[in-house]
Amino acid sequence: MAFRLRLVPEQTSWDFFRHQTLTFGFSVMLVIASIIAVAVMGLNYGIDFRGGTTIRAQTNESVDIASWRDSIAPLGLGDVVITEVFDPTFAADHHVAEVRIQAQDGTEAVSSDTINAVEAALQTVVPSVKFTSTESVGPKVSGELIETALLSVLAATLAILAYIWLRFEWQFSVGAVAALIHDVTVTVGIFALFQIKFDLTIIAALLTILGYSINDTVVVFDRLRENLIKYKTMPLKDVMNISVNETLSRTVMTSGTTLIALIALLVLGGDVIRGFVFAMTWGVVIGTYSSVFVAKNIVLFLGVDRDKKKVDPADKFFDKSAKPGKSKPWNEGA
């Protein structure tokens, strides 16, 4: 007999809505606390949103980011980001790095004296280093980046709202979008609470979280719609429990394998991508939670007009021979 790893039993009958008021109330509290954290503490914007200067440095020695950062730290320049530039056309002794320094108080760009001080500090650990170019991002450009980032998240959310509305019913779309708003708001609140640097990579993470969360929500919604046709007289809450239980194995396997990779990156990936990976890791956890305890709760509160339920063309492939209470598990045979 072939061995198959199962993280959850083949058939489960857990009541995910037994404490629906408590779980939904907890989610509402998280959203409110996140909004307060952002309003009171603010976000720790990175150079992308705050403005600053990017210096391109070239050296004949390999780039040791930790030693470079340690040499610049005594200058007290605030947020300094150092990244190595890789290019297959570079010679073996050609090493390039970018040093990004946040805009100093009252100035749009870092002064020439500060740039000279940075170069002198780096030359104490890398004597061959030299600066080949310097570019500055002013507050106006940074403000435009913030506006564009907000619009991108809003556009993605509206597109998802339209898709769910067309694919299912309006109650489903309201539940799905509420879950997405919950995920994004709580994630941003965590960044405000712990003052983790918030830059364009975090916006990319938020957009990825939107896609991941809605994917899990749609899987359960699709199974729920099939079961609403199959169990026409069963209470909506019971049908939802069946649907979540039937897709539970898929949810746990998908989230679990994703978290394994993300946790490895979080521990071993280094400082450059740590904020992005942290946002993704938290997003997977909160997205899985919201798919059941936010999206499904809202659909349950709003109700579904089951009298007007029409059979989807795809349902001709669905096994209608199963009897209530003996439905074939969604993951069976996978």
CSV table of C-alpha atoms in Angstrom, one decimal:
chain,number,residue,atom,x,y,z
A,1,MET,CA,0.0,0.0,0.0
A,2,ALA,CA,1.4,3.4,-1.0
A,3,PHE,CA,2.1,5.8,1.8
A,4,ARG,CA,0.5,9.2,1.6
A,5,LEU,CA,1.3,12.0,4.0
A,6,ARG,CA,-1.8,13.7,5.5
A,7,LEU,CA,-1.6,16.7,7.7
A,8,VAL,CA,-5.3,16.5,8.5
A,9,PRO,CA,-7.6,13.5,8.7
A,10,GLU,CA,-9.2,12.2,5.5
A,11,GLN,CA,-12.6,13.2,6.7
A,12,THR,CA,-13.2,16.0,9.2
A,13,SER,CA,-16.4,17.5,10.7
A,14,TRP,CA,-15.1,20.5,12.6
A,15,ASP,CA,-17.5,23.3,13.4
A,16,PHE,CA,-15.7,26.4,12.1
A,17,PHE,CA,-18.7,28.6,12.9
A,18,ARG,CA,-19.3,27.5,16.5
A,19,HIS,CA,-17.8,30.7,17.9
A,20,GLN,CA,-18.5,32.9,14.8
A,21,THR,CA,-19.3,36.0,16.9
A,22,LEU,CA,-16.0,35.7,18.8
A,23,THR,CA,-13.8,35.1,15.8
A,24,PHE,CA,-15.5,37.8,13.7
A,25,GLY,CA,-15.3,40.2,16.6
A,26,PHE,CA,-11.6,39.5,17.0
A,27,SER,CA,-11.1,40.3,13.3
A,28,VAL,CA,-12.9,43.6,13.7
A,29,MET,CA,-10.8,44.5,16.7
A,30,LEU,CA,-7.6,43.7,14.8
A,31,VAL,CA,-8.7,46.0,12.0
A,32,ILE,CA,-9.6,48.8,14.4
A,33,ALA,CA,-6.3,48.4,16.3
A,34,SER,CA,-4.3,48.5,13.0
A,35,ILE,CA,-6.0,51.7,11.9
A,36,ILE,CA,-5.2,53.3,15.3
A,37,ALA,CA,-1.6,52.1,15.1
A,38,VAL,CA,-1.1,53.6,11.6
A,39,ALA,CA,-2.8,56.9,12.7
A,40,VAL,CA,-0.9,57.3,16.0
A,41,MET,CA,2.5,55.7,15.3
A,42,GLY,CA,2.7,56.1,11.5
A,43,LEU,CA,4.6,54.0,9.0
A,44,ASN,CA,8.4,53.8,8.9
A,45,TYR,CA,8.7,54.8,5.3
A,46,GLY,CA,11.8,53.6,3.4
A,47,ILE,CA,13.8,55.7,0.9
A,48,ASP,CA,11.3,54.9,-1.9
A,49,PHE,CA,8.6,56.9,-0.1
A,50,ARG,CA,10.7,59.3,2.0
A,51,GLY,CA,13.1,60.5,-0.7
A,52,GLY,CA,16.9,60.3,-0.7
A,53,THR,CA,20.0,59.7,-2.7
A,54,THR,CA,21.3,56.6,-4.5
A,55,ILE,CA,25.1,56.2,-4.9
A,56,ARG,CA,26.6,53.7,-7.3
A,57,ALA,CA,29.9,52.4,-5.9
A,58,GLN,CA,32.5,50.3,-7.7
A,59,THR,CA,35.4,48.4,-6.3
A,60,ASN,CA,37.9,45.7,-7.2
A,61,GLU,CA,37.1,43.7,-4.0
A,62,SER,CA,34.1,41.6,-3.2
A,63,VAL,CA,31.2,43.5,-1.5
A,64,ASP,CA,30.7,42.7,2.2
A,65,ILE,CA,27.4,44.5,2.9
A,66,ALA,CA,27.7,44.1,6.7
A,67,SER,CA,31.2,45.8,6.9
A,68,TRP,CA,30.0,48.5,4.5
A,69,ARG,CA,27.0,49.2,6.7
A,70,ASP,CA,29.1,49.2,9.9
A,71,SER,CA,31.5,51.8,8.4
A,72,ILE,CA,28.6,54.1,7.5
A,73,ALA,CA,26.6,53.7,10.7
A,74,PRO,CA,28.7,56.2,12.8
A,75,LEU,CA,27.7,59.0,10.4
A,76,GLY,CA,24.2,58.9,11.7
A,77,LEU,CA,22.5,59.2,8.3
A,78,GLY,CA,19.3,57.3,9.3
A,79,ASP,CA,18.0,54.7,6.8
A,80,VAL,CA,20.9,53.4,4.7
A,81,VAL,CA,20.3,50.5,2.2
A,82,ILE,CA,23.2,48.7,0.6
A,83,THR,CA,22.6,46.2,-2.3
A,84,GLU,CA,25.1,44.5,-4.5
A,85,VAL,CA,24.5,44.7,-8.3
A,86,PHE,CA,25.0,41.5,-10.3
A,87,ASP,CA,25.6,41.5,-14.0
A,88,PRO,CA,27.0,38.6,-16.1
A,89,THR,CA,29.0,41.1,-18.2
A,90,PHE,CA,31.1,42.2,-15.2
A,91,ALA,CA,34.7,41.0,-15.0
A,92,ALA,CA,35.9,38.9,-12.1
A,93,ASP,CA,37.3,41.9,-10.3
A,94,HIS,CA,34.4,44.2,-11.2
A,95,HIS,CA,32.1,44.6,-8.2
A,96,VAL,CA,29.3,47.2,-8.0
A,97,ALA,CA,27.0,48.1,-5.2
A,98,GLU,CA,24.2,50.7,-4.6
A,99,VAL,CA,24.1,52.8,-1.4
A,100,ARG,CA,20.8,54.5,-0.8
A,101,ILE,CA,20.6,57.2,1.9
A,102,GLN,CA,17.4,58.7,3.1
A,103,ALA,CA,16.8,62.4,2.6
A,104,GLN,CA,18.1,64.4,5.5
A,105,ASP,CA,15.9,66.9,7.4
A,106,GLY,CA,15.2,70.0,5.4
A,107,THR,CA,17.0,68.9,2.3
A,108,GLU,CA,15.8,67.2,-0.9
A,109,ALA,CA,19.1,65.5,-1.7
A,110,VAL,CA,22.2,64.4,0.4
A,111,SER,CA,24.8,67.2,0.3
A,112,SER,CA,28.2,66.7,-1.4
A,113,ASP,CA,29.9,66.9,2.0
A,114,THR,CA,27.8,63.9,3.2
A,115,ILE,CA,28.6,62.0,0.0
A,116,ASN,CA,32.4,62.6,0.6
A,117,ALA,CA,32.0,61.5,4.2
A,118,VAL,CA,30.3,58.3,3.1
A,119,GLU,CA,33.1,57.6,0.5
A,120,ALA,CA,35.8,58.2,3.1
A,121,ALA,CA,34.1,55.9,5.5
A,122,LEU,CA,33.8,53.1,3.0
A,123,GLN,CA,37.5,53.5,2.0
A,124,THR,CA,38.5,52.6,5.5
A,125,VAL,CA,37.2,49.0,4.8
A,126,VAL,CA,37.5,49.0,1.0
A,127,PRO,CA,40.4,51.3,-0.2
A,128,SER,CA,39.6,50.7,-3.9
A,129,VAL,CA,36.0,51.9,-3.7
A,130,LYS,CA,34.9,54.8,-5.9
A,131,PHE,CA,31.6,56.5,-6.6
A,132,THR,CA,30.6,56.4,-10.3
A,133,SER,CA,27.2,58.1,-10.1
A,134,THR,CA,24.8,59.8,-7.8
A,135,GLU,CA,21.0,60.1,-8.2
A,136,SER,CA,18.4,61.8,-5.9
A,137,VAL,CA,14.7,61.2,-5.3
A,138,GLY,CA,12.9,64.3,-4.0
A,139,PRO,CA,9.8,64.5,-1.8
A,140,LYS,CA,7.5,65.2,-4.8
A,141,VAL,CA,8.5,61.9,-6.5
A,142,SER,CA,8.2,60.0,-3.2
A,143,GLY,CA,4.7,61.4,-2.8
A,144,GLU,CA,3.8,60.3,-6.3
A,145,LEU,CA,5.1,56.8,-5.5
A,146,ILE,CA,2.9,56.6,-2.4
A,147,GLU,CA,-0.2,57.7,-4.4
A,148,THR,CA,0.6,55.2,-7.1
A,149,ALA,CA,1.1,52.4,-4.6
A,150,LEU,CA,-2.3,53.1,-3.0
A,151,LEU,CA,-4.0,53.2,-6.4
A,152,SER,CA,-2.4,49.8,-7.3
A,153,VAL,CA,-3.8,48.1,-4.2
A,154,LEU,CA,-7.2,49.8,-4.7
A,155,ALA,CA,-7.3,48.8,-8.4
A,156,ALA,CA,-6.5,45.1,-7.5
A,157,THR,CA,-9.2,45.0,-4.9
A,158,LEU,CA,-11.8,46.5,-7.2
A,159,ALA,CA,-10.9,44.0,-10.0
A,160,ILE,CA,-11.2,41.1,-7.5
A,161,LEU,CA,-14.6,42.5,-6.4
A,162,ALA,CA,-15.8,42.6,-10.0
A,163,TYR,CA,-14.6,39.0,-10.7
A,164,ILE,CA,-16.2,37.5,-7.6
A,165,TRP,CA,-19.5,39.3,-8.3
A,166,LEU,CA,-19.6,37.9,-11.8
A,167,ARG,CA,-18.4,34.5,-10.9
A,168,PHE,CA,-20.6,34.0,-7.8
A,169,GLU,CA,-23.1,36.3,-6.2
A,170,TRP,CA,-22.9,39.8,-4.6
A,171,GLN,CA,-22.8,38.3,-1.1
A,172,PHE,CA,-19.7,36.3,-2.0
A,173,SER,CA,-18.0,39.4,-3.4
A,174,VAL,CA,-18.7,41.4,-0.3
A,175,GLY,CA,-17.3,38.7,1.9
A,176,ALA,CA,-14.2,38.2,-0.3
A,177,VAL,CA,-13.4,41.9,-0.5
A,178,ALA,CA,-14.0,42.4,3.3
A,179,ALA,CA,-11.4,39.6,3.9
A,180,LEU,CA,-8.9,41.3,1.6
A,181,ILE,CA,-9.3,44.6,3.3
A,182,HIS,CA,-8.9,42.8,6.6
A,183,ASP,CA,-5.7,41.2,5.4
A,184,VAL,CA,-4.1,44.3,4.0
A,185,THR,CA,-5.2,46.6,7.0
A,186,VAL,CA,-3.9,44.2,9.6
A,187,THR,CA,-0.6,43.6,7.7
A,188,VAL,CA,0.0,47.4,7.5
A,189,GLY,CA,-0.9,47.7,11.1
A,190,ILE,CA,1.8,45.2,12.1
A,191,PHE,CA,4.3,47.3,10.1
A,192,ALA,CA,3.2,50.4,12.0
A,193,LEU,CA,3.3,48.7,15.4
A,194,PHE,CA,6.8,47.3,15.1
A,195,GLN,CA,8.0,50.2,12.9
A,196,ILE,CA,9.3,47.8,10.2
A,197,LYS,CA,10.6,49.7,7.1
A,198,PHE,CA,7.8,50.2,4.6
A,199,ASP,CA,8.9,50.6,1.0
A,200,LEU,CA,7.9,49.5,-2.5
A,201,THR,CA,8.8,45.9,-1.9
A,202,ILE,CA,6.1,45.8,0.8
A,203,ILE,CA,3.6,47.1,-1.7
A,204,ALA,CA,4.6,44.2,-3.9
A,205,ALA,CA,4.1,41.8,-0.9
A,206,LEU,CA,0.6,43.3,-0.3
A,207,LEU,CA,-0.5,42.7,-3.9
A,208,THR,CA,0.8,39.2,-3.6
A,209,ILE,CA,-1.1,38.7,-0.4
A,210,LEU,CA,-4.3,39.8,-2.2
A,211,GLY,CA,-3.8,37.2,-4.8
A,212,TYR,CA,-3.0,34.4,-2.4
A,213,SER,CA,-5.9,35.2,-0.1
A,214,ILE,CA,-8.5,35.4,-2.8
A,215,ASN,CA,-7.3,32.1,-4.3
A,216,ASP,CA,-8.0,30.3,-1.0
A,217,THR,CA,-11.3,32.1,-0.7
A,218,VAL,CA,-12.5,31.2,-4.2
A,219,VAL,CA,-11.6,27.5,-3.7
A,220,VAL,CA,-13.9,27.3,-0.7
A,221,PHE,CA,-16.6,29.5,-2.4
A,222,ASP,CA,-16.6,27.2,-5.4
A,223,ARG,CA,-17.1,24.1,-3.2
A,224,LEU,CA,-19.8,26.0,-1.3
A,225,ARG,CA,-21.7,26.8,-4.4
A,226,GLU,CA,-21.6,23.1,-5.5
A,227,ASN,CA,-22.8,22.0,-2.1
A,228,LEU,CA,-25.6,24.6,-2.0
A,229,ILE,CA,-27.0,22.8,-5.1
A,230,LYS,CA,-26.4,19.4,-3.6
A,231,TYR,CA,-27.9,20.1,-0.2
A,232,LYS,CA,-30.8,22.2,-1.1
A,233,THR,CA,-32.6,22.0,2.3
A,234,MET,CA,-29.6,21.9,4.6
A,235,PRO,CA,-29.0,25.1,6.7
A,236,LEU,CA,-26.5,27.5,5.2
A,237,LYS,CA,-24.2,27.2,8.2
A,238,ASP,CA,-24.0,23.4,7.9
A,239,VAL,CA,-23.3,23.6,4.2
A,240,MET,CA,-20.5,26.1,4.9
A,241,ASN,CA,-19.0,23.7,7.4
A,242,ILE,CA,-19.1,20.8,5.0
A,243,SER,CA,-17.4,23.0,2.3
A,244,VAL,CA,-14.6,24.2,4.6
A,245,ASN,CA,-14.0,20.7,5.9
A,246,GLU,CA,-13.9,19.2,2.3
A,247,THR,CA,-11.2,21.8,1.3
A,248,LEU,CA,-9.3,21.8,4.6
A,249,SER,CA,-6.6,19.4,3.4
A,250,ARG,CA,-5.9,21.5,0.3
A,251,THR,CA,-5.8,24.7,2.5
A,252,VAL,CA,-3.4,23.2,5.0
A,253,MET,CA,-1.1,21.7,2.4
A,254,THR,CA,-0.9,24.9,0.3
A,255,SER,CA,-0.4,27.2,3.3
A,256,GLY,CA,2.0,24.8,5.0
A,257,THR,CA,4.3,24.3,2.0
A,258,THR,CA,4.3,28.0,1.3
A,259,LEU,CA,5.2,28.8,4.9
A,260,ILE,CA,8.1,26.4,4.8
A,261,ALA,CA,9.7,28.3,1.9
A,262,LEU,CA,9.0,31.7,3.5
A,263,ILE,CA,10.3,30.8,6.9
A,264,ALA,CA,13.5,29.6,5.3
A,265,LEU,CA,13.9,32.9,3.5
A,266,LEU,CA,13.0,34.8,6.6
A,267,VAL,CA,15.8,33.2,8.6
A,268,LEU,CA,18.4,32.8,5.9
A,269,GLY,CA,17.5,35.4,3.3
A,270,GLY,CA,19.3,38.4,4.8
A,271,ASP,CA,18.3,41.9,5.7
A,272,VAL,CA,17.6,43.1,2.1
A,273,ILE,CA,14.5,40.9,1.6
A,274,ARG,CA,13.5,40.4,5.3
A,275,GLY,CA,10.7,43.0,5.3
A,276,PHE,CA,9.2,41.5,2.1
A,277,VAL,CA,9.4,38.0,3.3
A,278,PHE,CA,7.9,38.9,6.7
A,279,ALA,CA,4.9,40.6,5.0
A,280,MET,CA,4.4,37.5,2.9
A,281,THR,CA,4.7,35.1,5.9
A,282,TRP,CA,2.2,37.1,7.9
A,283,GLY,CA,0.0,37.5,4.9
A,284,VAL,CA,-0.3,33.7,4.3
A,285,VAL,CA,-1.3,33.2,7.9
A,286,ILE,CA,-3.8,36.0,8.1
A,287,GLY,CA,-5.1,35.3,4.6
A,288,THR,CA,-5.9,31.6,5.5
A,289,TYR,CA,-7.6,32.8,8.7
A,290,SER,CA,-9.7,35.4,6.9
A,291,SER,CA,-10.9,33.1,4.2
A,292,VAL,CA,-12.9,31.2,6.7
A,293,PHE,CA,-13.5,33.5,9.7
A,294,VAL,CA,-14.1,36.7,7.8
A,295,ALA,CA,-15.3,36.0,4.2
A,296,LYS,CA,-17.5,33.0,5.1
A,297,ASN,CA,-18.9,34.7,8.2
A,298,ILE,CA,-20.0,37.7,6.2
A,299,VAL,CA,-21.7,35.5,3.6
A,300,LEU,CA,-23.4,33.7,6.5
A,301,PHE,CA,-24.6,37.0,7.9
A,302,LEU,CA,-25.9,38.3,4.5
A,303,GLY,CA,-27.4,34.9,3.5
A,304,VAL,CA,-27.8,33.5,0.1
A,305,ASP,CA,-31.0,33.3,-2.0
A,306,ARG,CA,-31.0,29.6,-2.6
A,307,ASP,CA,-34.4,29.6,-4.3
A,308,LYS,CA,-32.9,31.2,-7.4
A,309,LYS,CA,-29.9,28.9,-7.4
A,310,LYS,CA,-29.2,27.7,-11.0
A,311,VAL,CA,-27.1,24.7,-11.9
A,312,ASP,CA,-23.8,25.7,-13.3
A,313,PRO,CA,-22.8,23.9,-16.6
A,314,ALA,CA,-19.7,22.6,-14.8
A,315,ASP,CA,-22.0,20.7,-12.4
A,316,LYS,CA,-22.6,18.0,-14.9
A,317,PHE,CA,-19.2,16.7,-13.9
A,318,PHE,CA,-20.1,16.7,-10.2
A,319,ASP,CA,-21.1,13.5,-8.6
A,320,LYS,CA,-24.8,13.9,-7.7
A,321,SER,CA,-25.1,10.3,-6.5
A,322,ALA,CA,-23.6,11.1,-3.1
A,323,LYS,CA,-26.0,11.3,-0.3
A,324,PRO,CA,-26.2,14.0,2.3
A,325,GLY,CA,-23.6,13.4,5.0
A,326,LYS,CA,-21.6,11.1,2.8
A,327,SER,CA,-20.0,13.5,0.3
A,328,LYS,CA,-16.8,12.5,-1.2
A,329,PRO,CA,-13.9,14.4,0.3
A,330,TRP,CA,-12.5,17.1,-2.0
A,331,ASN,CA,-9.0,15.9,-1.7
A,332,GLU,CA,-9.7,12.2,-2.1
A,333,GLY,CA,-7.6,10.6,-4.7
A,334,ALA,CA,-5.3,13.6,-4.9
